[in-house]
């Protein structure tokens, strides 16, 4: 078998609390989720392992179901099973990271390019007094929100649009900014006795800070600062300054990725 | 009206994350929830305000609905309303504390002595991999628990019993240790996508560390280390060393107090 290098593609499903990290993407000298995962994989496979992720979350943004893919050779895997890898990665990564699953994928699978859609959930605490249990995982808006108006506004975002106004300006420069949004929906949920308005956003892919800008824009409508139809003007402007504020990072959770399975 | 000192009794409903505190009860030189509340009340009323609580939670234990009562004179209250007090207390207390409600009560009301029953909830994370969002609010038991056996064991605890075996030994010395437990029930709940077994414990009153010892004892049954009927032996022993371990503080939430309203 010598000389024959059969490659395998594996994926990790990863949850993390974004608070301690300078975002997902590896950056020299910074604590990042990718840095943590690649460090652990490096210890296991005794070489640099390059990973690809489904969505690069910003500093402070959390994940429930981030997906990360990488290739290893059969020889490197030896008698390691997905199960034993799961345990080893659990032991080797930061406390704020939990590797939920290790799976073998079809060869060449890419966590990024094979994703059919991505789901984010944004948690707004709508209690009058601040959250205690959800303090690190929500945006507190104590004044009542007009959710019906937010739903009306969100309807304008469904479908394929140029979301340039919803993208961090520096990141939008000379890049395609059309995306397809499948769903923006609202649900009331009690989490540990605290009242949340959960904004679910599903799309094929997202621009830099697009979900947070979407939520910040919809919150302006919910607070009655803008009419629902204003969102059409925001889209048409193709200018970040036309949209609402960036909702705080700590309310956002990269919920799950759909690979069309 | 001079010289007439009409007293009013107020109550606070308080939520807190127990992590930063050395428990509820005031202790000189330590960060405590009672210390925080009394400090804020002291600033508002410009005197020492003594408070009484429904349940003194230990270091690290959380609360969703702790209740605290205290007396003030009408003169001290002046034009302060429960609503304005709520806002002032919110501004004056530690970030990990949230005053949820301020209410005027019948004169002489005691958060402690007028409580008809108290409810605690204990969160066990039953996922194979560790919780991320519920990390600070649950006990992680990755091995499957036999909940039916735990229910059988819990049935022995219902009613009036001498719970001396479930009380921190030093606290049980020369004190009555009979309590009435109304309910010990189990529910599966998903919190932020993480799987919890929630143990709800309701009783008239609780001994020091009684809920945590109850959960630790039931967990031994759930893990198959003891038969459900062993709980009867534990009760009969009237000795803390007969019971299971103290379940970790961070999984426990003082959920609510019932005043028979």
Short mmCIF file of C-alpha atoms in Angstrom, two decimals:
data_model
loop_
_atom_site.label_atom_id
_atom_site.label_comp_id
_atom_site.label_asym_id
_atom_site.label_seq_id
_atom_site.Cartn_x
_atom_site.Cartn_y
_atom_site.Cartn_z
CA UNK A 1 0.00 0.00 0.00
CA UNK A 2 3.04 2.24 0.34
CA UNK A 3 2.83 5.37 -1.73
CA UNK A 4 -0.93 5.13 -2.10
CA UNK A 5 -2.39 8.09 -0.22
CA UNK A 6 -6.12 7.58 0.08
CA UNK A 7 -7.61 10.86 1.31
CA UNK A 8 -10.66 11.05 3.57
CA UNK A 9 -12.78 14.11 4.19
CA UNK A 10 -14.14 14.59 7.68
CA UNK A 11 -16.45 17.17 9.15
CA UNK A 12 -16.87 18.48 12.66
CA UNK A 13 -20.10 19.97 14.00
CA UNK A 14 -19.05 22.54 16.55
CA UNK A 15 -20.84 24.62 19.20
CA UNK A 16 -19.15 27.52 20.91
CA UNK A 17 -19.67 30.45 23.20
CA UNK A 18 -18.21 33.29 21.15
CA UNK A 19 -17.39 35.53 24.12
CA UNK A 20 -13.74 34.58 24.65
CA UNK A 21 -12.88 34.44 20.95
CA UNK A 22 -11.77 37.05 18.42
CA UNK A 23 -14.16 35.40 15.97
CA UNK A 24 -13.99 32.10 14.13
CA UNK A 25 -11.26 32.79 11.60
CA UNK A 26 -7.67 32.02 12.51
CA UNK A 27 -5.55 35.13 13.27
CA UNK A 28 -1.95 34.97 14.42
CA UNK A 29 -1.56 35.62 18.14
CA UNK A 30 -5.34 35.76 18.79
CA UNK A 31 -7.67 33.27 20.45
CA UNK A 32 -9.99 32.10 17.66
CA UNK A 33 -12.24 29.08 17.25
CA UNK A 34 -10.50 27.96 14.07
CA UNK A 35 -7.13 28.40 15.78
CA UNK A 36 -8.31 26.18 18.66
CA UNK A 37 -9.64 23.48 16.33
CA UNK A 38 -6.60 23.49 14.05
CA UNK A 39 -4.29 23.40 17.06
CA UNK A 40 -6.11 20.31 18.39
CA UNK A 41 -6.11 18.65 14.95
CA UNK A 42 -2.41 19.49 14.64
CA UNK A 43 -1.67 17.68 17.90
CA UNK A 44 -3.70 14.65 16.79
CA UNK A 45 -2.28 14.36 13.27
CA UNK A 46 1.17 15.84 13.95
CA UNK A 47 0.99 18.28 11.06
CA UNK A 48 -0.79 21.50 10.12
CA UNK A 49 -4.40 20.71 9.26
CA UNK A 50 -6.21 23.35 7.19
CA UNK A 51 -9.93 23.58 7.86
CA UNK A 52 -12.82 25.14 5.96
CA UNK A 53 -15.95 26.36 7.76
CA UNK A 54 -19.57 26.91 6.77
CA UNK A 55 -19.63 30.47 8.10
CA UNK A 56 -16.98 32.73 9.57
CA UNK A 57 -18.62 34.18 12.67
CA UNK A 58 -17.45 37.52 14.06
CA UNK A 59 -15.96 38.17 17.51
CA UNK A 60 -18.54 37.42 20.19
CA UNK A 61 -20.96 35.54 17.92
CA UNK A 62 -21.90 32.04 19.13
CA UNK A 63 -22.55 28.81 17.30
CA UNK A 64 -24.72 25.81 17.97
CA UNK A 65 -23.98 23.99 14.70
CA UNK A 66 -20.96 25.42 12.90
CA UNK A 67 -19.56 22.88 10.44
CA UNK A 68 -15.85 22.53 9.67
CA UNK A 69 -14.29 20.21 7.09
CA UNK A 70 -10.76 18.98 6.49
CA UNK A 71 -8.88 16.19 4.75
CA UNK A 72 -6.72 13.49 6.27
CA UNK A 73 -5.12 10.44 4.75
CA UNK A 74 -6.18 6.92 5.68
CA UNK A 75 -2.71 6.40 7.03
CA UNK A 76 -3.06 9.41 9.36
CA UNK A 77 -6.41 8.17 10.56
CA UNK A 78 -5.04 4.70 11.33
CA UNK A 79 -7.43 3.08 13.83
CA UNK A 80 -9.04 6.36 14.82
CA UNK A 81 -12.82 6.34 14.55
CA UNK A 82 -15.09 9.40 14.39
CA UNK A 83 -16.00 8.54 18.00
CA UNK A 84 -12.43 8.48 19.27
CA UNK A 85 -11.70 11.70 17.39
CA UNK A 86 -14.73 13.33 19.03
CA UNK A 87 -13.39 12.44 22.46
CA UNK A 88 -9.83 13.56 21.70
CA UNK A 89 -10.98 16.89 20.26
CA UNK A 90 -13.19 17.44 23.31
CA UNK A 91 -10.17 17.00 25.55
CA UNK A 92 -7.87 19.20 23.43
CA UNK A 93 -10.06 22.27 22.80
CA UNK A 94 -10.99 25.34 24.82
CA UNK A 95 -13.78 24.97 27.42
CA UNK A 96 -16.02 27.33 25.44
CA UNK A 97 -15.92 24.98 22.41
CA UNK A 98 -17.80 21.68 22.17
CA UNK A 99 -17.27 19.39 19.21
CA UNK A 100 -20.71 17.77 18.83
CA UNK A 101 -20.07 15.36 15.98
CA UNK A 102 -17.30 14.00 13.77
CA UNK A 103 -18.45 12.48 10.49
CA UNK A 104 -16.84 10.99 7.44
CA UNK A 105 -18.06 12.84 4.32
CA UNK A 106 -17.85 12.11 0.61
CA UNK A 107 -14.33 12.81 -0.56
CA UNK A 108 -13.82 16.47 -1.37
CA UNK A 109 -16.78 17.64 0.71
CA UNK A 110 -16.49 21.31 1.63
CA UNK A 111 -18.27 22.68 4.70
CA UNK A 112 -18.38 25.99 2.85
CA UNK A 113 -19.18 25.22 -0.77
CA UNK A 114 -21.51 22.27 -0.23
CA UNK A 115 -23.78 24.15 2.16
CA UNK A 116 -27.25 24.53 0.64
CA UNK A 117 -28.46 26.93 3.32
CA UNK A 118 -27.41 28.40 6.63
CA UNK A 119 -29.61 29.21 9.62
CA UNK A 120 -28.90 31.89 12.19
CA UNK A 121 -31.00 32.67 15.26
CA UNK A 122 -30.92 36.02 16.97
CA UNK A 123 -32.17 36.26 20.57
CA UNK A 124 -33.78 39.50 21.75
CA UNK A 125 -34.71 39.58 25.43
CA UNK A 126 -38.03 41.43 25.60
CA UNK A 127 -38.44 41.48 29.38
CA UNK A 128 -38.65 44.88 31.02
CA UNK A 129 -35.76 44.01 33.34
CA UNK A 130 -32.44 42.61 32.09
CA UNK A 131 -31.87 38.89 31.50
CA UNK A 132 -29.79 36.94 34.00
CA UNK A 133 -29.48 33.48 32.42
CA UNK A 134 -29.54 34.77 28.84
CA UNK A 135 -27.38 37.80 29.58
CA UNK A 136 -24.46 36.58 27.48
CA UNK A 137 -26.69 35.24 24.69
CA UNK A 138 -29.19 37.97 23.93
CA UNK A 139 -29.79 41.64 23.14
CA UNK A 140 -31.98 43.28 25.76
CA UNK A 141 -34.68 45.59 24.32
CA UNK A 142 -36.88 46.53 27.29
CA UNK A 143 -39.41 48.61 25.31
CA UNK A 144 -42.23 46.68 23.58
CA UNK A 145 -41.55 45.70 19.97
CA UNK A 146 -44.21 45.72 17.25
CA UNK A 147 -43.56 42.22 15.92
CA UNK A 148 -46.29 42.45 13.26
CA UNK A 149 -44.48 45.48 11.78
CA UNK A 150 -41.18 43.59 11.94
CA UNK A 151 -42.79 40.69 10.07
CA UNK A 152 -44.06 43.06 7.39
CA UNK A 153 -40.61 44.60 7.04
CA UNK A 154 -38.92 41.18 6.95
CA UNK A 155 -41.15 40.06 4.06
CA UNK A 156 -39.32 42.52 1.81
CA UNK A 157 -36.05 40.71 2.44
CA UNK A 158 -37.23 37.29 1.24
CA UNK A 159 -35.86 36.15 -2.10
CA UNK A 160 -32.79 37.15 -4.09
CA UNK A 161 -31.67 40.71 -3.47
CA UNK A 162 -28.53 42.78 -3.50
CA UNK A 163 -27.85 43.03 0.23
CA UNK A 164 -24.99 45.52 -0.12
CA UNK A 165 -26.70 47.85 2.41
CA UNK A 166 -26.59 45.00 4.95
CA UNK A 167 -22.89 44.26 4.54
CA UNK A 168 -19.97 45.72 6.45
CA UNK A 169 -18.80 48.37 3.96
CA UNK A 170 -15.15 47.30 3.84
CA UNK A 171 -16.14 43.70 3.10
CA UNK A 172 -18.53 44.62 0.26
CA UNK A 173 -15.91 46.36 -1.83
CA UNK A 174 -15.71 44.88 -5.35
CA UNK A 175 -17.45 41.69 -4.29
CA UNK A 176 -20.78 40.21 -5.32
CA UNK A 177 -23.40 41.20 -2.74
CA UNK A 178 -26.45 39.31 -4.02
CA UNK A 179 -27.79 36.67 -1.66
CA UNK A 180 -30.94 34.61 -1.40
CA UNK A 181 -32.87 34.79 1.88
CA UNK A 182 -35.40 31.97 2.34
CA UNK A 183 -36.88 32.85 5.70
CA UNK A 184 -36.98 35.58 8.32
CA UNK A 185 -39.42 34.54 11.03
CA UNK A 186 -40.17 35.46 14.62
CA UNK A 187 -41.01 33.21 17.55
CA UNK A 188 -41.60 33.95 21.21
CA UNK A 189 -39.71 31.56 23.47
CA UNK A 190 -39.15 31.36 27.20
CA UNK A 191 -35.59 30.39 28.02
CA UNK A 192 -34.93 29.68 31.70
CA UNK A 193 -37.99 31.79 32.50
CA UNK A 194 -36.79 34.75 30.42
CA UNK A 195 -38.86 36.00 27.46
CA UNK A 196 -37.13 35.98 24.12
CA UNK A 197 -38.12 37.10 20.68
CA UNK A 198 -36.16 34.73 18.47
CA UNK A 199 -35.46 35.92 14.94
CA UNK A 200 -34.71 33.00 12.64
CA UNK A 201 -32.88 33.91 9.45
CA UNK A 202 -32.24 31.30 6.75
CA UNK A 203 -30.46 31.94 3.48
CA UNK A 204 -28.11 30.38 0.97
CA UNK A 205 -25.20 32.44 2.25
CA UNK A 206 -24.62 35.66 4.17
CA UNK A 207 -22.45 38.73 3.77
CA UNK A 208 -20.23 40.04 6.55
CA UNK A 209 -22.46 41.18 9.47
CA UNK A 210 -25.59 40.71 7.31
CA UNK A 211 -27.68 38.97 9.99
CA UNK A 212 -26.79 41.52 12.66
CA UNK A 213 -27.55 44.42 10.33
CA UNK A 214 -30.84 42.75 9.37
CA UNK A 215 -31.84 42.41 13.03
CA UNK A 216 -30.72 45.96 13.85
CA UNK A 217 -32.76 47.26 10.91
CA UNK A 218 -35.86 45.24 11.83
CA UNK A 219 -35.52 46.42 15.45
CA UNK A 220 -35.84 50.03 14.25
CA UNK A 221 -39.13 49.06 12.65
CA UNK A 222 -40.20 47.15 15.77
CA UNK A 223 -39.54 50.21 17.91
CA UNK A 224 -41.61 52.37 15.59
CA UNK A 225 -38.64 54.46 14.44
CA UNK A 226 -39.28 53.46 10.80
CA UNK A 227 -42.19 52.13 8.75
CA UNK A 228 -41.99 48.52 7.50
CA UNK A 229 -41.66 49.63 3.86
CA UNK A 230 -38.53 51.63 4.69
CA UNK A 231 -36.69 48.31 4.31
CA UNK A 232 -37.24 48.56 0.53
CA UNK A 233 -35.40 51.90 0.52
CA UNK A 234 -32.60 50.36 2.55
CA UNK A 235 -32.21 47.54 0.01
CA UNK A 236 -32.33 49.97 -2.92
CA UNK A 237 -29.66 52.26 -1.43
CA UNK A 238 -26.90 49.64 -1.73
CA UNK A 239 -25.14 51.59 1.01
CA UNK A 240 -24.45 50.34 4.54
CA UNK A 241 -25.25 53.73 6.06
CA UNK A 242 -28.88 53.41 4.88
CA UNK A 243 -29.53 50.43 7.20
CA UNK A 244 -30.00 50.23 10.96
CA UNK A 245 -27.40 49.59 13.61
CA UNK A 246 -25.47 46.34 13.89
CA UNK A 247 -27.31 44.31 16.53
CA UNK A 248 -24.85 43.25 19.28
CA UNK A 249 -22.78 40.13 18.59
CA UNK A 250 -23.75 38.31 21.78
CA UNK A 251 -27.38 37.80 20.65
CA UNK A 252 -26.42 35.90 17.50
CA UNK A 253 -26.10 32.13 17.22
CA UNK A 254 -25.05 30.33 14.05
CA UNK A 255 -27.71 27.66 14.47
CA UNK A 256 -27.27 25.04 11.75
CA UNK A 257 -26.18 24.30 8.21
CA UNK A 258 -28.18 22.34 5.69
CA UNK A 259 -26.23 20.19 3.20
CA UNK A 260 -29.31 18.94 1.35
CA UNK A 261 -29.11 15.55 3.05
CA UNK B 1 -48.96 63.75 60.96
CA UNK B 2 -45.66 64.39 62.70
CA UNK B 3 -44.61 61.54 64.97
CA UNK B 4 -46.94 59.08 63.30
CA UNK B 5 -44.72 56.48 61.66
CA UNK B 6 -46.87 54.39 59.36
CA UNK B 7 -44.80 51.35 58.31
CA UNK B 8 -45.09 49.70 54.91
CA UNK B 9 -43.85 46.24 53.99
CA UNK B 10 -42.41 45.79 50.52
CA UNK B 11 -41.15 42.75 48.68
CA UNK B 12 -38.66 42.35 45.87
CA UNK B 13 -38.68 39.46 43.42
CA UNK B 14 -35.08 38.92 42.46
CA UNK B 15 -33.25 36.86 39.82
CA UNK B 16 -29.51 36.34 39.96
CA UNK B 17 -26.65 34.43 38.46
CA UNK B 18 -25.04 32.91 41.56
CA UNK B 19 -21.55 32.57 40.07
CA UNK B 20 -19.97 35.80 41.33
CA UNK B 21 -21.55 35.64 44.79
CA UNK B 22 -20.54 33.95 48.05
CA UNK B 23 -24.19 32.94 48.42
CA UNK B 24 -27.27 34.98 49.26
CA UNK B 25 -26.67 35.74 52.94
CA UNK B 26 -24.81 38.90 53.89
CA UNK B 27 -21.23 38.30 55.07
CA UNK B 28 -18.84 41.08 55.96
CA UNK B 29 -16.25 41.74 53.28
CA UNK B 30 -17.80 39.27 50.80
CA UNK B 31 -19.82 39.82 47.65
CA UNK B 32 -23.30 38.48 48.45
CA UNK B 33 -26.74 39.01 46.93
CA UNK B 34 -28.22 40.25 50.21
CA UNK B 35 -25.26 42.56 50.67
CA UNK B 36 -25.87 44.00 47.18
CA UNK B 37 -29.59 44.51 47.78
CA UNK B 38 -29.15 46.01 51.23
CA UNK B 39 -26.42 48.31 49.94
CA UNK B 40 -28.76 49.59 47.22
CA UNK B 41 -31.68 49.97 49.67
CA UNK B 42 -29.31 51.78 52.04
CA UNK B 43 -28.43 54.31 49.33
CA UNK B 44 -32.10 54.84 48.50
CA UNK B 45 -33.38 55.20 52.07
CA UNK B 46 -30.20 56.61 53.65
CA UNK B 47 -30.18 54.10 56.48
CA UNK B 48 -29.45 50.41 57.04
CA UNK B 49 -32.35 48.35 55.70
CA UNK B 50 -32.61 44.79 57.04
CA UNK B 51 -34.08 42.28 54.60
CA UNK B 52 -35.56 38.82 55.02
CA UNK B 53 -35.47 36.28 52.18
CA UNK B 54 -37.54 33.25 51.21
CA UNK B 55 -34.49 30.98 50.90
CA UNK B 56 -30.80 31.52 51.58
CA UNK B 57 -29.09 30.09 48.53
CA UNK B 58 -25.51 28.82 48.76
CA UNK B 59 -22.49 30.14 46.86
CA UNK B 60 -22.93 29.55 43.14
CA UNK B 61 -26.66 28.77 43.30
CA UNK B 62 -28.88 30.88 41.01
CA UNK B 63 -32.34 32.31 41.45
CA UNK B 64 -35.16 33.15 39.08
CA UNK B 65 -37.70 34.16 41.72
CA UNK B 66 -36.08 34.77 45.10
CA UNK B 67 -38.30 36.95 47.28
CA UNK B 68 -36.97 39.50 49.78
CA UNK B 69 -39.05 41.58 52.19
CA UNK B 70 -38.31 44.69 54.26
CA UNK B 71 -40.09 47.52 56.04
CA UNK B 72 -39.98 51.22 55.30
CA UNK B 73 -41.95 54.09 56.71
CA UNK B 74 -44.39 56.08 54.59
CA UNK B 75 -42.20 59.08 55.17
CA UNK B 76 -39.17 57.27 53.77
CA UNK B 77 -41.12 56.16 50.74
CA UNK B 78 -42.36 59.68 50.06
CA UNK B 79 -43.38 59.83 46.38
CA UNK B 80 -41.49 56.68 45.46
CA UNK B 81 -43.63 54.11 43.68
CA UNK B 82 -42.88 50.39 43.31
CA UNK B 83 -42.06 51.20 39.68
CA UNK B 84 -39.56 53.94 40.49
CA UNK B 85 -37.99 51.71 43.15
CA UNK B 86 -37.65 48.91 40.59
CA UNK B 87 -35.74 51.22 38.27
CA UNK B 88 -33.50 52.63 41.01
CA UNK B 89 -32.65 49.17 42.34
CA UNK B 90 -31.86 48.01 38.80
CA UNK B 91 -29.37 50.85 38.45
CA UNK B 92 -27.79 50.33 41.89
CA UNK B 93 -27.24 46.55 41.97
CA UNK B 94 -24.62 44.23 40.52
CA UNK B 95 -24.98 43.21 36.84
CA UNK B 96 -25.62 39.60 37.84
CA UNK B 97 -28.71 40.63 39.84
CA UNK B 98 -32.05 41.65 38.30
CA UNK B 99 -34.85 42.96 40.48
CA UNK B 100 -37.94 41.72 38.63
CA UNK B 101 -40.72 43.19 40.76
CA UNK B 102 -41.31 45.51 43.70
CA UNK B 103 -44.66 45.04 45.48
CA UNK B 104 -46.38 46.47 48.48
CA UNK B 105 -47.42 43.64 50.83
CA UNK B 106 -49.73 43.44 53.84
CA UNK B 107 -48.02 45.04 56.79
CA UNK B 108 -45.72 42.61 58.58
CA UNK B 109 -45.41 40.29 55.56
CA UNK B 110 -42.33 38.07 55.79
CA UNK B 111 -40.75 36.64 52.64
CA UNK B 112 -39.55 33.80 54.85
CA UNK B 113 -42.38 32.97 57.23
CA UNK B 114 -45.32 33.63 54.92
CA UNK B 115 -44.01 31.32 52.18
CA UNK B 116 -46.38 28.38 51.69
CA UNK B 117 -44.03 26.48 49.41
CA UNK B 118 -40.79 26.91 47.57
CA UNK B 119 -39.82 25.57 44.16
CA UNK B 120 -36.31 24.72 43.01
CA UNK B 121 -35.30 23.47 39.58
CA UNK B 122 -32.12 21.54 38.97
CA UNK B 123 -30.74 21.37 35.42
CA UNK B 124 -28.81 18.26 34.35
CA UNK B 125 -27.33 18.43 30.86
CA UNK B 126 -27.75 14.93 29.43
CA UNK B 127 -25.96 15.48 26.11
CA UNK B 128 -22.95 13.30 25.42
CA UNK B 129 -20.79 16.38 24.84
CA UNK B 130 -20.63 19.30 27.27
CA UNK B 131 -23.11 22.19 27.21
CA UNK B 132 -22.00 25.53 25.79
CA UNK B 133 -24.97 27.82 26.46
CA UNK B 134 -26.01 26.05 29.68
CA UNK B 135 -22.47 25.52 30.87
CA UNK B 136 -22.84 27.85 33.87
CA UNK B 137 -26.37 26.68 34.67
CA UNK B 138 -26.27 22.90 34.62
CA UNK B 139 -24.54 19.72 35.79
CA UNK B 140 -23.24 17.69 32.87
CA UNK B 141 -23.86 13.93 33.17
CA UNK B 142 -22.86 12.47 29.80
CA UNK B 143 -23.84 8.85 30.57
CA UNK B 144 -27.53 7.93 30.07
CA UNK B 145 -29.71 8.25 33.18
CA UNK B 146 -32.53 5.84 34.02
CA UNK B 147 -35.21 8.45 34.65
CA UNK B 148 -37.89 5.84 35.46
CA UNK B 149 -35.70 4.58 38.31
CA UNK B 150 -35.12 8.16 39.48
CA UNK B 151 -38.90 8.72 39.52
CA UNK B 152 -39.39 5.57 41.60
CA UNK B 153 -36.72 6.71 44.03
CA UNK B 154 -38.16 10.22 44.21
CA UNK B 155 -41.60 8.88 45.15
CA UNK B 156 -40.15 7.84 48.54
CA UNK B 157 -39.31 11.47 49.31
CA UNK B 158 -42.84 12.82 48.89
CA UNK B 159 -44.64 13.81 52.09
CA UNK B 160 -43.36 14.70 55.54
CA UNK B 161 -40.08 13.05 56.46
CA UNK B 162 -37.04 13.65 58.60
CA UNK B 163 -34.56 14.80 55.94
CA UNK B 164 -31.56 14.86 58.28
CA UNK B 165 -29.59 12.66 55.84
CA UNK B 166 -30.11 15.32 53.17
CA UNK B 167 -28.86 18.23 55.28
CA UNK B 168 -25.34 19.59 55.54
CA UNK B 169 -24.25 17.91 58.80
CA UNK B 170 -23.10 21.07 60.59
CA UNK B 171 -26.42 22.80 59.85
CA UNK B 172 -28.55 19.90 61.16
CA UNK B 173 -27.08 19.95 64.66
CA UNK B 174 -29.82 20.34 67.32
CA UNK B 175 -32.33 21.69 64.80
CA UNK B 176 -35.61 20.24 63.57
CA UNK B 177 -34.99 18.39 60.29
CA UNK B 178 -38.53 17.40 59.32
CA UNK B 179 -39.77 18.90 56.07
CA UNK B 180 -42.68 18.32 53.74
CA UNK B 181 -41.86 17.66 50.09
CA UNK B 182 -44.82 18.07 47.73
CA UNK B 183 -43.27 17.22 44.42
CA UNK B 184 -40.14 15.82 42.82
CA UNK B 185 -40.71 15.55 39.09
CA UNK B 186 -38.63 15.22 35.94
CA UNK B 187 -39.03 16.92 32.58
CA UNK B 188 -36.94 16.84 29.44
CA UNK B 189 -36.35 20.30 28.02
CA UNK B 190 -34.24 21.69 25.22
CA UNK B 191 -32.58 24.94 26.18
CA UNK B 192 -30.79 26.72 23.32
CA UNK B 193 -30.57 23.36 21.57
CA UNK B 194 -29.04 21.57 24.58
CA UNK B 195 -30.83 18.63 26.20
CA UNK B 196 -31.69 19.05 29.85
CA UNK B 197 -33.28 16.79 32.41
CA UNK B 198 -34.97 19.28 34.71
CA UNK B 199 -35.65 18.10 38.25
CA UNK B 200 -38.40 20.15 39.87
CA UNK B 201 -38.50 20.00 43.67
CA UNK B 202 -41.31 21.66 45.62
CA UNK B 203 -41.65 21.64 49.38
CA UNK B 204 -42.75 23.76 52.31
CA UNK B 205 -39.17 24.54 53.25
CA UNK B 206 -35.72 23.09 52.70
CA UNK B 207 -32.72 22.26 54.87
CA UNK B 208 -29.23 23.48 54.03
CA UNK B 209 -28.11 21.82 50.75
CA UNK B 210 -31.22 19.58 50.76
CA UNK B 211 -32.08 20.01 47.07
CA UNK B 212 -28.51 19.43 45.93
CA UNK B 213 -28.19 16.32 48.11
CA UNK B 214 -31.55 15.09 46.80
CA UNK B 215 -30.39 15.49 43.19
CA UNK B 216 -27.00 13.92 43.93
CA UNK B 217 -28.75 10.95 45.57
CA UNK B 218 -31.25 10.53 42.71
CA UNK B 219 -28.39 10.76 40.20
CA UNK B 220 -26.77 7.70 41.84
CA UNK B 221 -30.02 5.82 41.21
CA UNK B 222 -30.23 7.18 37.66
CA UNK B 223 -26.70 5.95 36.95
CA UNK B 224 -27.55 2.48 38.26
CA UNK B 225 -25.20 2.72 41.24
CA UNK B 226 -28.12 2.17 43.66
CA UNK B 227 -31.63 0.69 43.52
CA UNK B 228 -34.58 3.12 43.83
CA UNK B 229 -35.56 1.71 47.25
CA UNK B 230 -32.14 2.60 48.66
CA UNK B 231 -33.58 6.09 49.17
CA UNK B 232 -35.68 4.68 52.05
CA UNK B 233 -32.48 3.53 53.78
CA UNK B 234 -30.97 6.96 53.23
CA UNK B 235 -33.97 8.64 54.88
CA UNK B 236 -33.95 6.17 57.78
CA UNK B 237 -30.24 6.66 58.48
CA UNK B 238 -30.67 10.30 59.56
CA UNK B 239 -26.99 10.72 58.66
CA UNK B 240 -25.62 12.87 55.83
CA UNK B 241 -23.00 10.27 54.94
CA UNK B 242 -25.76 7.82 53.95
CA UNK B 243 -26.88 10.02 51.03
CA UNK B 244 -25.28 10.69 47.64
CA UNK B 245 -22.97 13.51 46.69
CA UNK B 246 -23.97 17.15 46.71
CA UNK B 247 -24.90 17.97 43.12
CA UNK B 248 -22.87 20.99 41.90
CA UNK B 249 -24.22 24.43 42.85
CA UNK B 250 -24.29 25.80 39.30
CA UNK B 251 -27.13 23.47 38.22
CA UNK B 252 -29.53 24.74 40.88
CA UNK B 253 -32.04 27.57 40.40
CA UNK B 254 -34.35 28.82 43.16
CA UNK B 255 -37.32 29.03 40.81
CA UNK B 256 -40.26 30.57 42.66
CA UNK B 257 -42.02 31.01 45.99
CA UNK B 258 -45.72 30.47 46.58
CA UNK B 259 -47.41 32.72 49.16
CA UNK B 260 -50.84 31.13 48.80
CA UNK B 261 -52.10 34.07 46.74
#
